[in-house]
């Protein structure tokens, strides 16, 4: 149980591709405020962290985007929300030449994806260069960090969109996306399925209310009123 004397913050990292713009906005407008109210009842807060989906070309060219995202996932752990749909995200082509051993060996005009992988490896995430992750999208690498690499997955929640249409991804990306969806379920992770943003909202609200109640039970105001008032006044 949490140390209520220090307050608390639940800040899940939200991992998704660009197709979820409307869904993310709906969560921010309709669902997250309700979760914030529940956390406030426990003298805490609910503040999801969402990676910037509108990084400029200049920022991408620094090669730090993947490493910074991994750092944020580490800080948000064990809380994580994965939205999986029809897009696989940016990845290194399977036919690409082998990466050098260090970032210093890359040419100055190297692709931002190559830079990002080597910077991430240099700053503590060397597993991204393992053979099993060859040509894995950055989207899947973020999921792998939270769900496969880190030990505590108890508060990782994945929401997979189901549609009647063909996947917009094709070929290799379509295959890898199907593999990802299958692996999430096979590993026994918490996976739910939805078709509309409203259904997604209902699932997220249900899951994260349960998580808040599980991790930070409501204080008994009759027995702990003085302590509760102290917490409220100290926020």
mmCIF file of N, CA, C and O in Angstrom, residues 116-175:
data_model
loop_
_atom_site.group_PDB
_atom_site.id
_atom_site.type_symbol
_atom_site.label_atom_id
_atom_site.label_comp_id
_atom_site.label_asym_id
_atom_site.label_seq_id
_atom_site.Cartn_x
_atom_site.Cartn_y
_atom_site.Cartn_z
ATOM 1 N N UNK A 116 18.738 6.929 -33.691
ATOM 2 C CA UNK A 116 17.916 6.698 -32.514
ATOM 3 C C UNK A 116 18.201 5.353 -31.874
ATOM 4 O O UNK A 116 18.276 5.229 -30.641
ATOM 5 N N UNK A 117 18.368 4.321 -32.689
ATOM 6 C CA UNK A 117 18.653 2.993 -32.156
ATOM 7 C C UNK A 117 19.995 2.961 -31.427
ATOM 8 O O UNK A 117 20.114 2.405 -30.330
ATOM 9 N N UNK A 118 21.006 3.578 -32.030
ATOM 10 C CA UNK A 118 22.332 3.554 -31.424
ATOM 11 C C UNK A 118 22.407 4.429 -30.173
ATOM 12 O O UNK A 118 23.077 4.071 -29.199
ATOM 13 N N UNK A 119 21.733 5.564 -30.185
ATOM 14 C CA UNK A 119 21.698 6.396 -28.978
ATOM 15 C C UNK A 119 20.984 5.666 -27.845
ATOM 16 O O UNK A 119 21.422 5.693 -26.688
ATOM 17 N N UNK A 120 19.866 5.009 -28.157
ATOM 18 C CA UNK A 120 19.144 4.265 -27.129
ATOM 19 C C UNK A 120 20.020 3.166 -26.544
ATOM 20 O O UNK A 120 20.052 2.948 -25.329
ATOM 21 N N UNK A 121 20.753 2.468 -27.411
ATOM 22 C CA UNK A 121 21.647 1.404 -26.942
ATOM 23 C C UNK A 121 22.752 1.973 -26.064
ATOM 24 O O UNK A 121 23.116 1.388 -25.036
ATOM 25 N N UNK A 122 23.272 3.126 -26.454
ATOM 26 C CA UNK A 122 24.374 3.731 -25.713
ATOM 27 C C UNK A 122 23.938 4.207 -24.330
ATOM 28 O O UNK A 122 24.719 4.194 -23.384
ATOM 29 N N UNK A 123 22.664 4.587 -24.204
ATOM 30 C CA UNK A 123 22.176 5.131 -22.936
ATOM 31 C C UNK A 123 21.361 4.117 -22.143
ATOM 32 O O UNK A 123 20.438 4.470 -21.418
ATOM 33 N N UNK A 124 21.712 2.837 -22.260
ATOM 34 C CA UNK A 124 21.151 1.845 -21.356
ATOM 35 C C UNK A 124 20.135 0.892 -21.921
ATOM 36 O O UNK A 124 19.672 -0.009 -21.213
ATOM 37 N N UNK A 125 19.780 1.049 -23.186
ATOM 38 C CA UNK A 125 18.769 0.178 -23.774
ATOM 39 C C UNK A 125 19.384 -0.632 -24.914
ATOM 40 O O UNK A 125 18.884 -0.670 -26.031
ATOM 41 N N UNK A 126 20.496 -1.303 -24.615
ATOM 42 C CA UNK A 126 21.222 -2.021 -25.655
ATOM 43 C C UNK A 126 20.437 -3.200 -26.224
ATOM 44 O O UNK A 126 20.763 -3.707 -27.298
ATOM 45 N N UNK A 127 19.388 -3.625 -25.539
ATOM 46 C CA UNK A 127 18.578 -4.734 -26.041
ATOM 47 C C UNK A 127 17.897 -4.396 -27.363
ATOM 48 O O UNK A 127 17.506 -5.315 -28.111
ATOM 49 N N UNK A 128 17.749 -3.106 -27.691
ATOM 50 C CA UNK A 128 17.080 -2.743 -28.949
ATOM 51 C C UNK A 128 17.884 -3.199 -30.162
ATOM 52 O O UNK A 128 17.345 -3.273 -31.277
ATOM 53 N N UNK A 129 19.181 -3.510 -29.951
ATOM 54 C CA UNK A 129 20.019 -3.978 -31.047
ATOM 55 C C UNK A 129 20.076 -5.497 -31.125
ATOM 56 O O UNK A 129 20.751 -6.037 -32.014
ATOM 57 N N UNK A 130 19.393 -6.188 -30.215
ATOM 58 C CA UNK A 130 19.356 -7.643 -30.286
ATOM 59 C C UNK A 130 18.731 -8.105 -31.591
ATOM 60 O O UNK A 130 17.825 -7.458 -32.134
ATOM 61 N N UNK A 131 19.194 -9.240 -32.068
ATOM 62 C CA UNK A 131 18.725 -9.759 -33.362
ATOM 63 C C UNK A 131 17.212 -9.928 -33.395
ATOM 64 O O UNK A 131 16.575 -9.689 -34.421
ATOM 65 N N UNK A 132 16.622 -10.331 -32.274
ATOM 66 C CA UNK A 132 15.177 -10.571 -32.256
ATOM 67 C C UNK A 132 14.374 -9.291 -32.477
ATOM 68 O O UNK A 132 13.183 -9.340 -32.817
ATOM 69 N N UNK A 133 15.018 -8.127 -32.291
ATOM 70 C CA UNK A 133 14.326 -6.863 -32.493
ATOM 71 C C UNK A 133 14.736 -6.167 -33.787
ATOM 72 O O UNK A 133 14.440 -4.989 -33.979
ATOM 73 N N UNK A 134 15.423 -6.890 -34.662
ATOM 74 C CA UNK A 134 15.766 -6.327 -35.961
ATOM 75 C C UNK A 134 14.512 -5.861 -36.692
ATOM 76 O O UNK A 134 13.521 -6.588 -36.765
ATOM 77 N N UNK A 135 14.536 -4.671 -37.200
ATOM 78 C CA UNK A 135 13.430 -4.109 -37.991
ATOM 79 C C UNK A 135 12.122 -4.075 -37.212
ATOM 80 O O UNK A 135 11.043 -4.239 -37.775
ATOM 81 N N UNK A 136 12.235 -3.873 -35.913
ATOM 82 C CA UNK A 136 11.058 -3.673 -35.066
ATOM 83 C C UNK A 136 10.728 -2.187 -35.028
ATOM 84 O O UNK A 136 11.623 -1.352 -34.900
ATOM 85 N N UNK A 137 9.463 -1.848 -35.147
ATOM 86 C CA UNK A 137 9.096 -0.435 -35.141
ATOM 87 C C UNK A 137 9.351 0.185 -33.773
ATOM 88 O O UNK A 137 9.359 -0.508 -32.737
ATOM 89 N N UNK A 138 9.542 1.500 -33.755
ATOM 90 C CA UNK A 138 9.736 2.192 -32.489
ATOM 91 C C UNK A 138 8.500 2.030 -31.606
ATOM 92 O O UNK A 138 8.604 1.969 -30.378
ATOM 93 N N UNK A 139 7.335 1.974 -32.212
ATOM 94 C CA UNK A 139 6.089 1.735 -31.469
ATOM 95 C C UNK A 139 6.163 0.413 -30.713
ATOM 96 O O UNK A 139 5.873 0.346 -29.515
ATOM 97 N N UNK A 140 6.583 -0.644 -31.388
ATOM 98 C CA UNK A 140 6.676 -1.942 -30.725
ATOM 99 C C UNK A 140 7.810 -1.977 -29.708
ATOM 100 O O UNK A 140 7.699 -2.642 -28.669
ATOM 101 N N UNK A 141 8.913 -1.278 -29.969
ATOM 102 C CA UNK A 141 10.011 -1.247 -29.014
ATOM 103 C C UNK A 141 9.563 -0.617 -27.691
ATOM 104 O O UNK A 141 9.960 -1.068 -26.607
ATOM 105 N N UNK A 142 8.737 0.404 -27.763
ATOM 106 C CA UNK A 142 8.223 1.025 -26.540
ATOM 107 C C UNK A 142 7.340 0.044 -25.774
ATOM 108 O O UNK A 142 7.416 -0.050 -24.537
ATOM 109 N N UNK A 143 6.507 -0.677 -26.505
ATOM 110 C CA UNK A 143 5.676 -1.696 -25.863
ATOM 111 C C UNK A 143 6.553 -2.781 -25.249
ATOM 112 O O UNK A 143 6.306 -3.244 -24.126
ATOM 113 N N UNK A 144 7.592 -3.185 -25.985
ATOM 114 C CA UNK A 144 8.491 -4.225 -25.473
ATOM 115 C C UNK A 144 9.158 -3.782 -24.184
ATOM 116 O O UNK A 144 9.320 -4.575 -23.242
ATOM 117 N N UNK A 145 9.560 -2.520 -24.107
ATOM 118 C CA UNK A 145 10.201 -2.011 -22.889
ATOM 119 C C UNK A 145 9.272 -2.169 -21.686
ATOM 120 O O UNK A 145 9.686 -2.607 -20.612
ATOM 121 N N UNK A 146 7.994 -1.823 -21.859
ATOM 122 C CA UNK A 146 7.053 -1.861 -20.745
ATOM 123 C C UNK A 146 6.552 -3.267 -20.445
ATOM 124 O O UNK A 146 6.383 -3.628 -19.280
ATOM 125 N N UNK A 147 6.330 -4.064 -21.485
ATOM 126 C CA UNK A 147 5.622 -5.334 -21.306
ATOM 127 C C UNK A 147 6.517 -6.566 -21.318
ATOM 128 O O UNK A 147 6.145 -7.598 -20.756
ATOM 129 N N UNK A 148 7.694 -6.470 -21.955
ATOM 130 C CA UNK A 148 8.547 -7.647 -22.101
ATOM 131 C C UNK A 148 9.892 -7.516 -21.380
ATOM 132 O O UNK A 148 10.446 -8.502 -20.914
ATOM 133 N N UNK A 149 10.422 -6.305 -21.296
ATOM 134 C CA UNK A 149 11.741 -6.090 -20.694
ATOM 135 C C UNK A 149 11.624 -5.830 -19.193
ATOM 136 O O UNK A 149 12.338 -6.432 -18.392
ATOM 137 N N UNK A 150 10.742 -4.940 -18.818
ATOM 138 C CA UNK A 150 10.585 -4.612 -17.405
ATOM 139 C C UNK A 150 9.827 -5.732 -16.690
ATOM 140 O O UNK A 150 8.967 -6.390 -17.281
ATOM 141 N N UNK A 151 10.147 -5.949 -15.444
ATOM 142 C CA UNK A 151 9.607 -7.089 -14.712
ATOM 143 C C UNK A 151 8.156 -6.908 -14.283
ATOM 144 O O UNK A 151 7.372 -7.852 -14.312
ATOM 145 N N UNK A 152 7.782 -5.720 -13.872
ATOM 146 C CA UNK A 152 6.450 -5.500 -13.320
ATOM 147 C C UNK A 152 5.499 -5.045 -14.425
ATOM 148 O O UNK A 152 5.579 -3.915 -14.906
ATOM 149 N N UNK A 153 4.592 -5.921 -14.839
ATOM 150 C CA UNK A 153 3.605 -5.587 -15.870
ATOM 151 C C UNK A 153 2.186 -5.560 -15.294
ATOM 152 O O UNK A 153 1.217 -5.566 -16.038
ATOM 153 N N UNK A 154 2.084 -5.514 -13.981
ATOM 154 C CA UNK A 154 0.772 -5.630 -13.343
ATOM 155 C C UNK A 154 -0.163 -4.484 -13.698
ATOM 156 O O UNK A 154 -1.389 -4.649 -13.651
ATOM 157 N N UNK A 155 0.398 -3.325 -14.059
ATOM 158 C CA UNK A 155 -0.454 -2.193 -14.404
ATOM 159 C C UNK A 155 -0.218 -1.720 -15.832
ATOM 160 O O UNK A 155 -0.358 -0.536 -16.133
ATOM 161 N N UNK A 156 0.133 -2.650 -16.702
ATOM 162 C CA UNK A 156 0.155 -2.407 -18.145
ATOM 163 C C UNK A 156 -1.209 -2.791 -18.699
ATOM 164 O O UNK A 156 -1.696 -3.897 -18.444
ATOM 165 N N UNK A 157 -1.812 -1.908 -19.464
ATOM 166 C CA UNK A 157 -3.114 -2.191 -20.062
ATOM 167 C C UNK A 157 -3.044 -1.910 -21.562
ATOM 168 O O UNK A 157 -2.573 -0.850 -21.977
ATOM 169 N N UNK A 158 -3.534 -2.867 -22.346
ATOM 170 C CA UNK A 158 -3.490 -2.748 -23.799
ATOM 171 C C UNK A 158 -4.906 -2.790 -24.365
ATOM 172 O O UNK A 158 -5.730 -3.612 -23.956
ATOM 173 N N UNK A 159 -5.143 -1.893 -25.324
ATOM 174 C CA UNK A 159 -6.459 -1.768 -25.941
ATOM 175 C C UNK A 159 -6.273 -1.870 -27.460
ATOM 176 O O UNK A 159 -5.580 -1.042 -28.062
ATOM 177 N N UNK A 160 -6.878 -2.894 -28.053
ATOM 178 C CA UNK A 160 -6.690 -3.174 -29.475
ATOM 179 C C UNK A 160 -7.968 -2.833 -30.226
ATOM 180 O O UNK A 160 -9.050 -3.336 -29.889
ATOM 181 N N UNK A 161 -7.826 -1.982 -31.247
ATOM 182 C CA UNK A 161 -8.987 -1.609 -32.043
ATOM 183 C C UNK A 161 -9.309 -2.707 -33.049
ATOM 184 O O UNK A 161 -8.418 -3.207 -33.747
ATOM 185 N N UNK A 162 -10.569 -3.067 -33.127
ATOM 186 C CA UNK A 162 -11.037 -4.036 -34.119
ATOM 187 C C UNK A 162 -11.876 -3.319 -35.167
ATOM 188 O O UNK A 162 -12.761 -2.534 -34.833
ATOM 189 N N UNK A 163 -11.595 -3.589 -36.443
ATOM 190 C CA UNK A 163 -12.362 -3.000 -37.540
ATOM 191 C C UNK A 163 -12.687 -4.069 -38.559
ATOM 192 O O UNK A 163 -12.065 -5.133 -38.596
ATOM 193 N N UNK A 164 -13.679 -3.773 -39.386
ATOM 194 C CA UNK A 164 -14.057 -4.691 -40.461
ATOM 195 C C UNK A 164 -13.237 -4.452 -41.718
ATOM 196 O O UNK A 164 -13.311 -5.214 -42.673
ATOM 197 N N UNK A 165 -12.456 -3.375 -41.714
ATOM 198 C CA UNK A 165 -11.676 -3.024 -42.888
ATOM 199 C C UNK A 165 -10.327 -3.724 -42.874
ATOM 200 O O UNK A 165 -9.849 -4.185 -41.844
ATOM 201 N N UNK A 166 -9.715 -3.787 -44.062
ATOM 202 C CA UNK A 166 -8.372 -4.341 -44.157
ATOM 203 C C UNK A 166 -7.392 -3.416 -43.448
ATOM 204 O O UNK A 166 -7.593 -2.199 -43.367
ATOM 205 N N UNK A 167 -6.342 -3.979 -42.885
ATOM 206 C CA UNK A 167 -5.322 -3.162 -42.237
ATOM 207 C C UNK A 167 -4.724 -2.168 -43.217
ATOM 208 O O UNK A 167 -4.480 -2.492 -44.381
ATOM 209 N N UNK A 168 -4.497 -0.940 -42.753
ATOM 210 C CA UNK A 168 -3.846 0.043 -43.611
ATOM 211 C C UNK A 168 -2.372 -0.283 -43.791
ATOM 212 O O UNK A 168 -1.751 0.116 -44.762
ATOM 213 N N UNK A 169 -1.799 -0.989 -42.814
ATOM 214 C CA UNK A 169 -0.428 -1.477 -42.985
ATOM 215 C C UNK A 169 -0.440 -2.605 -44.011
ATOM 216 O O UNK A 169 -1.446 -3.282 -44.208
ATOM 217 N N UNK A 170 0.676 -2.793 -44.678
ATOM 218 C CA UNK A 170 0.722 -3.842 -45.700
ATOM 219 C C UNK A 170 2.061 -4.562 -45.638
ATOM 220 O O UNK A 170 3.034 -4.068 -45.084
ATOM 221 N N UNK A 171 2.111 -5.754 -46.209
ATOM 222 C CA UNK A 171 3.358 -6.490 -46.314
ATOM 223 C C UNK A 171 3.983 -6.762 -44.965
ATOM 224 O O UNK A 171 3.352 -7.307 -44.056
ATOM 225 N N UNK A 172 5.263 -6.391 -44.857
ATOM 226 C CA UNK A 172 6.030 -6.660 -43.640
ATOM 227 C C UNK A 172 5.388 -6.018 -42.415
ATOM 228 O O UNK A 172 5.264 -6.662 -41.353
ATOM 229 N N UNK A 173 4.969 -4.752 -42.521
ATOM 230 C CA UNK A 173 4.383 -4.052 -41.380
ATOM 231 C C UNK A 173 3.099 -4.738 -40.917
ATOM 232 O O UNK A 173 2.846 -4.857 -39.711
ATOM 233 N N UNK A 174 2.300 -5.197 -41.845
ATOM 234 C CA UNK A 174 1.059 -5.893 -41.494
ATOM 235 C C UNK A 174 1.368 -7.180 -40.734
ATOM 236 O O UNK A 174 0.732 -7.488 -39.719
ATOM 237 N N UNK A 175 2.358 -7.914 -41.198
ATOM 238 C CA UNK A 175 2.749 -9.161 -40.553
ATOM 239 C C UNK A 175 3.234 -8.907 -39.130
ATOM 240 O O UNK A 175 2.833 -9.597 -38.187
#
